[in-house]
Amino acid sequence: MDPFSVGYTLSLSRGSSGTFAPRQMRAGTANLSYNLFRDAARAQVWGDGTNSTGTVAGTANFVWFQTSQSSNHTVYGRVPALQNASPGSYTDTIVLTITF
């Protein structure tokens, strides 16, 4: 069988705060800053390639008539310390876009 490859790019949205610098989780009217990164050193914000953010590239290798493929990619997060945040359940919604 002849394998073939499909390249793809993964990008993450800004979330509900509308910015990558930093993203914001919300609990009612309270905010908590955080961010998502491509690397364990947390040096490159994972975004959509704009505003100094990066995306993640990958390749899916298929064999004839194979209809699905899975890949794992790690997202690293950080919530900076010493934020004046009230106790609560903070949430945000991030959209993952796969371009191939």
Short mmCIF file of C-alpha atoms in Angstrom, two decimals:
data_model
loop_
_atom_site.label_atom_id
_atom_site.label_comp_id
_atom_site.label_asym_id
_atom_site.label_seq_id
_atom_site.Cartn_x
_atom_site.Cartn_y
_atom_site.Cartn_z
CA MET A 1 0.00 0.00 0.00
CA ASP A 2 1.15 3.54 -0.76
CA PRO A 3 0.92 5.96 2.17
CA PHE A 4 0.25 9.62 1.57
CA SER A 5 0.57 12.64 3.83
CA VAL A 6 -1.70 15.56 4.55
CA GLY A 7 -0.18 18.59 6.25
CA TYR A 8 -2.31 20.66 8.60
CA THR A 9 -2.06 23.69 10.85
CA LEU A 10 -3.76 24.07 14.25
CA SER A 11 -4.69 27.52 15.49
CA LEU A 12 -6.45 28.62 18.69
CA SER A 13 -8.83 31.56 19.02
CA ARG A 14 -8.42 34.51 21.37
CA GLY A 15 -11.31 33.38 23.56
CA SER A 16 -14.02 35.57 24.98
CA SER A 17 -11.66 38.42 25.90
CA GLY A 18 -10.82 39.02 22.24
CA THR A 19 -7.06 39.21 22.87
CA PHE A 20 -4.02 36.96 23.19
CA ALA A 21 -2.26 39.32 25.62
CA PRO A 22 -3.45 37.81 27.89
CA ARG A 23 -6.54 35.70 27.44
CA GLN A 24 -9.16 36.14 30.17
CA MET A 25 -11.35 33.64 31.97
CA ARG A 26 -14.53 35.02 33.47
CA ALA A 27 -16.66 34.26 36.51
CA GLY A 28 -19.57 36.67 36.26
CA THR A 29 -17.94 40.12 36.13
CA ALA A 30 -14.61 38.91 37.58
CA ASN A 31 -11.64 38.18 35.28
CA LEU A 32 -8.63 35.90 35.63
CA SER A 33 -5.70 36.26 33.20
CA TYR A 34 -4.20 33.14 31.61
CA ASN A 35 -2.64 31.97 28.40
CA LEU A 36 -2.08 28.87 26.28
CA PHE A 37 1.31 27.98 24.81
CA ARG A 38 2.81 25.74 22.13
CA ASP A 39 5.89 24.79 24.17
CA ALA A 40 6.71 23.55 27.67
CA ALA A 41 8.89 26.63 28.30
CA ARG A 42 5.75 28.72 27.71
CA ALA A 43 7.68 31.05 25.41
CA GLN A 44 5.33 31.01 22.39
CA VAL A 45 1.62 31.83 22.79
CA TRP A 46 -0.51 29.43 20.76
CA GLY A 47 -2.85 31.55 18.68
CA ASP A 48 -3.67 32.14 15.03
CA GLY A 49 -0.29 33.41 13.83
CA THR A 50 -1.10 37.09 14.38
CA ASN A 51 0.13 39.44 17.12
CA SER A 52 3.34 37.42 17.73
CA THR A 53 1.43 34.19 18.33
CA GLY A 54 2.29 30.87 16.72
CA THR A 55 0.36 27.97 15.30
CA VAL A 56 1.19 24.25 15.39
CA ALA A 57 1.86 22.28 12.21
CA GLY A 58 1.49 18.55 11.79
CA THR A 59 1.25 15.83 9.20
CA ALA A 60 -1.30 13.02 9.03
CA ASN A 61 -0.08 9.93 7.19
CA PHE A 62 -2.79 7.89 5.51
CA VAL A 63 -2.92 4.58 3.67
CA TRP A 64 -5.31 4.03 0.76
CA PHE A 65 -8.97 3.88 1.85
CA GLN A 66 -8.17 4.93 5.43
CA THR A 67 -10.90 7.39 6.41
CA SER A 68 -9.66 8.74 9.72
CA GLN A 69 -6.47 9.63 11.53
CA SER A 70 -5.71 10.90 15.01
CA SER A 71 -2.83 12.99 16.34
CA ASN A 72 -1.99 14.27 19.79
CA HIS A 73 -0.79 17.80 20.48
CA THR A 74 -0.07 19.15 23.96
CA VAL A 75 -1.34 22.56 25.03
CA TYR A 76 0.57 24.20 27.90
CA GLY A 77 -1.23 26.68 30.11
CA ARG A 78 -0.27 29.29 32.66
CA VAL A 79 -2.30 31.35 35.11
CA PRO A 80 -0.02 34.07 36.52
CA ALA A 81 0.23 34.26 40.31
CA LEU A 82 -0.86 37.14 42.55
CA GLN A 83 -3.98 38.11 40.64
CA ASN A 84 -6.67 39.83 42.67
CA ALA A 85 -9.31 37.26 41.72
CA SER A 86 -12.41 36.37 43.67
CA PRO A 87 -13.12 32.70 44.37
CA GLY A 88 -15.32 31.18 41.71
CA SER A 89 -15.59 29.00 38.65
CA TYR A 90 -13.76 30.79 35.83
CA THR A 91 -14.36 29.73 32.23
CA ASP A 92 -13.46 30.68 28.68
CA THR A 93 -14.20 29.18 25.28
CA ILE A 94 -11.36 28.53 22.84
CA VAL A 95 -12.02 27.45 19.26
CA LEU A 96 -9.49 25.11 17.60
CA THR A 97 -9.26 25.57 13.83
CA ILE A 98 -7.69 22.87 11.67
CA THR A 99 -6.51 24.05 8.26
CA PHE A 100 -5.33 21.53 5.69
#
